[in-house]
Coordinates of C-alpha atoms and ligand atoms in Angstrom, one line a residue:
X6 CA -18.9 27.2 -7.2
X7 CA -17.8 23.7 -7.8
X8 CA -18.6 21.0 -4.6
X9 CA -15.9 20.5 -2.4
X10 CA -14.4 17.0 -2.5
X11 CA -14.4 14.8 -0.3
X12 CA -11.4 13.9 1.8
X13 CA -10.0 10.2 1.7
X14 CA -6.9 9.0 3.5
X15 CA -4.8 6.4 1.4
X16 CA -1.8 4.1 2.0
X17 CA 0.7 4.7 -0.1
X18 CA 4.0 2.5 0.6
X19 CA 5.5 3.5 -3.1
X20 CA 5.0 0.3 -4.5
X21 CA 3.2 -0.7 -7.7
X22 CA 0.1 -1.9 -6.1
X23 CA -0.2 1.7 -3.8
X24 CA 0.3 4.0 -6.7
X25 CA -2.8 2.1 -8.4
X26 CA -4.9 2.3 -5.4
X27 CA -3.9 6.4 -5.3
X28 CA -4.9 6.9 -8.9
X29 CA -8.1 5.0 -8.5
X30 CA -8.9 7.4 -5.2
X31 CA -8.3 10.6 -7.3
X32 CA -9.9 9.0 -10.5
X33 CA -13.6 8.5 -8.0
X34 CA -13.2 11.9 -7.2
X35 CA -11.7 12.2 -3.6
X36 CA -9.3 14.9 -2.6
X37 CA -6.3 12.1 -1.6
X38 CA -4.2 12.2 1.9
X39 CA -1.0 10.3 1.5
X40 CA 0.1 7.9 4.2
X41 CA 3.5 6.0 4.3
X42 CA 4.6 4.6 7.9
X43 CA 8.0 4.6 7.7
X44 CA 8.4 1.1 9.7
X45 CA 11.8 0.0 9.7
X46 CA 11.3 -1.6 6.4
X47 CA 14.7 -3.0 4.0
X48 CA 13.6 -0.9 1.4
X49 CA 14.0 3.4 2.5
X50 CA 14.0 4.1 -1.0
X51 CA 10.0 3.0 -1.2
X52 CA 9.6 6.0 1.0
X53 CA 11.4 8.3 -1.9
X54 CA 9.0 6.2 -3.9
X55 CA 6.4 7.3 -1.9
X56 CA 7.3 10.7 -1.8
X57 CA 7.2 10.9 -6.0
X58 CA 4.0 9.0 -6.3
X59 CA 1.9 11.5 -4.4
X60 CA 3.7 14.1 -6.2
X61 CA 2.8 12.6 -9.7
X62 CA -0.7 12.0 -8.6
X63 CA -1.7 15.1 -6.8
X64 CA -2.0 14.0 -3.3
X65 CA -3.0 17.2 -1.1
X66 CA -0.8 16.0 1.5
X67 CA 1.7 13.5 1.9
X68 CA 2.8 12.5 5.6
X69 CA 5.2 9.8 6.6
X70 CA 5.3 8.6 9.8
X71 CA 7.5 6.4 12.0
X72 CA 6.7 3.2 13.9
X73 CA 10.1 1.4 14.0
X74 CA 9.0 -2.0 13.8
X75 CA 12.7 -3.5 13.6
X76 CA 12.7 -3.1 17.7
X77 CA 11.2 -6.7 17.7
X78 CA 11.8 -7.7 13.9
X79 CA 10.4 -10.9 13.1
X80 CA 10.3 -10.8 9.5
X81 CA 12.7 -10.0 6.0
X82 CA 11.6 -7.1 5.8
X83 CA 12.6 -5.9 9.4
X84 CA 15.7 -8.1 10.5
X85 CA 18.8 -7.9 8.7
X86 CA 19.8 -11.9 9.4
X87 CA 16.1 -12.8 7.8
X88 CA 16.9 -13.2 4.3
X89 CA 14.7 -12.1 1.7
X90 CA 13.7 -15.5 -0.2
X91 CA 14.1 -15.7 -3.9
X92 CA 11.1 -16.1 -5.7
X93 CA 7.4 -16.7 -4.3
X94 CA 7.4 -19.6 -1.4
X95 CA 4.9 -21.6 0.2
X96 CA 2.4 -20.5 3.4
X97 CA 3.2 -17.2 4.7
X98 CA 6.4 -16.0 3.3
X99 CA 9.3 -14.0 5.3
X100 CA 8.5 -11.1 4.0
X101 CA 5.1 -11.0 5.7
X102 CA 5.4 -8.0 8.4
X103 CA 3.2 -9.4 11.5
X104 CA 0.3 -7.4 11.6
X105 CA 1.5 -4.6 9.6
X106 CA -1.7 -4.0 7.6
X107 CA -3.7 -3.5 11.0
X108 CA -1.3 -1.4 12.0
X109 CA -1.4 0.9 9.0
X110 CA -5.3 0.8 8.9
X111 CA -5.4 2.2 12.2
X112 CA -2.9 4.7 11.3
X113 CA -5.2 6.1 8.6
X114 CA -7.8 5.8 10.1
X115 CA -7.1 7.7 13.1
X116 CA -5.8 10.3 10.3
X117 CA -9.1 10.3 8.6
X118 CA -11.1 10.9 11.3
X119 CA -9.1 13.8 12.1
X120 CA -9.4 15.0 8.8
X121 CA -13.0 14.4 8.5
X122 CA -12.7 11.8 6.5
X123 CA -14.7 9.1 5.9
X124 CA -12.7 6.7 3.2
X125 CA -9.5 4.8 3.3
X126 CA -7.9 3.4 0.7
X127 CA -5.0 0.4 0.9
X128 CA -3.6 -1.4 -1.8
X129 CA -3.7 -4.9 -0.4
X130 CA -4.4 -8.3 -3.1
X131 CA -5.2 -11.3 -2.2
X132 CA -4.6 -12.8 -5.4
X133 CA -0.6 -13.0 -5.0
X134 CA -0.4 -12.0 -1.7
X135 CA -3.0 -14.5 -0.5
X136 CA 0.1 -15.7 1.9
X137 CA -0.1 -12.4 3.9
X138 CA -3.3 -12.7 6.8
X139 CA -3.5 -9.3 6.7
X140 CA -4.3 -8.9 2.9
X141 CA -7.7 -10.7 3.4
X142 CA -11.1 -9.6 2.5
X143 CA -12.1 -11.1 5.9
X144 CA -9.6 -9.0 7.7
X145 CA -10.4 -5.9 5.6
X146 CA -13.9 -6.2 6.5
X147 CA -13.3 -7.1 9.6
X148 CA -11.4 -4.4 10.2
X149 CA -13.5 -1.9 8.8
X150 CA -16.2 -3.0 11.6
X151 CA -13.5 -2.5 14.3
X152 CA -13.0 1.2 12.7
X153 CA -16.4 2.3 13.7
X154 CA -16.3 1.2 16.7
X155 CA -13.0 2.4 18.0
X156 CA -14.0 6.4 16.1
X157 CA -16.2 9.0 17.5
X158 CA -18.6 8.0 14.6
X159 CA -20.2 5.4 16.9
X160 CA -21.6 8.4 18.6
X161 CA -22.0 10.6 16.0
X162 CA -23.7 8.7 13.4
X163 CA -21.1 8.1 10.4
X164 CA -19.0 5.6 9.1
X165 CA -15.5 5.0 8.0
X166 CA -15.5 3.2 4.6
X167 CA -12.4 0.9 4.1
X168 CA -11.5 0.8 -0.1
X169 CA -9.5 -2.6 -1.1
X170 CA -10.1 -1.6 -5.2
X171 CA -7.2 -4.2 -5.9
X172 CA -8.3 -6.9 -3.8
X173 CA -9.2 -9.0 -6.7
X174 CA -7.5 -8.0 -9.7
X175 CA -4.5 -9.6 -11.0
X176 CA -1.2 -8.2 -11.2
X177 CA -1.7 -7.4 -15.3
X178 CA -4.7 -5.9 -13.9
X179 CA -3.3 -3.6 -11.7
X180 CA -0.7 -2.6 -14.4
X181 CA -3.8 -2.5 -17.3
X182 CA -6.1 -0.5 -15.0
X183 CA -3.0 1.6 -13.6
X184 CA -1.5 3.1 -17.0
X185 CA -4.8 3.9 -18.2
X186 CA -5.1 6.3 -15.2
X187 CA -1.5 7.5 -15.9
X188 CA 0.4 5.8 -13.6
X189 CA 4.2 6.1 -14.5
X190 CA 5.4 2.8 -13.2
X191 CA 9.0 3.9 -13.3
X192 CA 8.4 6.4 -10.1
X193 CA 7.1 3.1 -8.5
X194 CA 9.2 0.8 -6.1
X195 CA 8.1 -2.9 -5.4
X196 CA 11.3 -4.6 -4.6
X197 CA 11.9 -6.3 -1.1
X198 CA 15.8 -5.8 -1.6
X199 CA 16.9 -2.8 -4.4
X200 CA 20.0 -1.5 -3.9
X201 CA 21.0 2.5 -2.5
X202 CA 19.9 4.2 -5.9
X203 CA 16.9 2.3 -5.3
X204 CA 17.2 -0.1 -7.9
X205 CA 15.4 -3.2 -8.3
X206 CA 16.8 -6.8 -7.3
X207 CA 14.8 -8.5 -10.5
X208 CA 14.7 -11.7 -8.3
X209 CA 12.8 -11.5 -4.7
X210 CA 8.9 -12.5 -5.2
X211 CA 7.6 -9.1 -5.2
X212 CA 10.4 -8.3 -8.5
X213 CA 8.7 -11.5 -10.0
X214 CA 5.2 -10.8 -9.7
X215 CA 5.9 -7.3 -11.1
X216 CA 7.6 -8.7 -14.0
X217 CA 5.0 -11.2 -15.1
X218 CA 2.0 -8.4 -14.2
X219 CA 3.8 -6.1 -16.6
X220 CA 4.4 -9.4 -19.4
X221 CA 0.8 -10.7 -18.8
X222 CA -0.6 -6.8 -19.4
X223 CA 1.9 -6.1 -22.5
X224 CA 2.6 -3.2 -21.0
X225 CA 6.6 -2.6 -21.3
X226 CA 8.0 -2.6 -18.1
X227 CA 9.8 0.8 -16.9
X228 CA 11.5 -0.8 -14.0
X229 CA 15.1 0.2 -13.3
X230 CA 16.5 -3.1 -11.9
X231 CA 20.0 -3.3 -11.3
Ligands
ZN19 ZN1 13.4 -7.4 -5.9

């Protein structure tokens, strides 16, 4: 009888950078729990995304919840007359989501301690999104401390683990690392604004940090833009 796997809860927003951080979960051996927060975001078709990258990579489960952040708005990403900038900007950029990675965490967490487990995964890198607070190792670590505190572990003796694996590679690391677990890039969405069909803009920062991670890799890039 072959040893049950253990359970770990990962992020997955569809993007390039989530779809890594899923294949490395599944390539260290965890049975993988798919989260996607459905948050009001510009971009529904990263949820189809989503939905086709746990597919692809064998997620046990994939759940997507809702937590309409466009009540209060307050970035591009969640308020129609805040444009999506072109290209990468200085300090924290409009696309940054006010606290949505501590939002997420505690999402998954509170999901992994229902399901017993004791990982989390997200997808978060500082090197090109060092703009966003909540992409920080401080934060992550941070957070992680808050985890077991705020979960019956305190109690009972265990700990929740929180997995940044991309927190310090570059983009044409991601994509290196990412194809040679067999990642198919082309079920992947990173853009901030694609169109209905879920095509890519080629031009907001997140397009242009894709492009040059797939250039600097050499790795053809299997993006449909529009
Ligand atoms: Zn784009």
């Amino acid at each position: 009888m072959t040893a049950e796997k253990p359970k770990a809860v990962v992020l997955v927003s569809g993007g390039q950078d989530s779809a890594t951080c899923l294949a490395i979960a599944a390539s260290r051996g965890f049975e993988c729990y798919a989260l996607s927060i459905n948050y009001g975001q510009r971009n529904i078709p990263e949820l189809e995304a989503a939905k086709r990258v746990a597919a692809m990579l064998g997620a046990a489960r994939h759940i997507v919840i809702g937590a309409d952040l466009r009540q209060w708005g307050g970035s591009a990403l969640t308020d129609d007359s805040v444009e999506v900038p072109k290209g990468p900007s200085e300090g924290i950029p409009a696309t940054y989501v006010p606290a949505r990675n501590l939002i997420f965490l505690s999402f998954a967490t509170a999901w992994a301690e229902v399901l017993g487990a004791r990982d989390v995964f997200i997808g978060v890198n500082a090197v090109d999104y060092s703009g966003y607070p909540d992409c920080r190792e401080t934060f992550i670590r941070s957070f992680e401390q808050t985890a077991n505190l705020a979960t019956r572990g305190v109690d009972e003796g265990w700990k929740i683990r929180i997995h940044a694996p991309l927190q310090k590679l570059s983009k044409a690391e991601i994509v290196r690392l990412g194809t040679e677990l067999g990642v198919d890039y082309s079920q992947t969405l990173t853009c901030y604004n694609p169109d209905a069909a879920g095509k890519a803009c080629g031009v907001c920062a997140s397009c242009t940090l894709r492009k040059q991670g797939f250039a600097e890799a050499g790795v053809p890039d299997p993006t449909r833009y529009r």
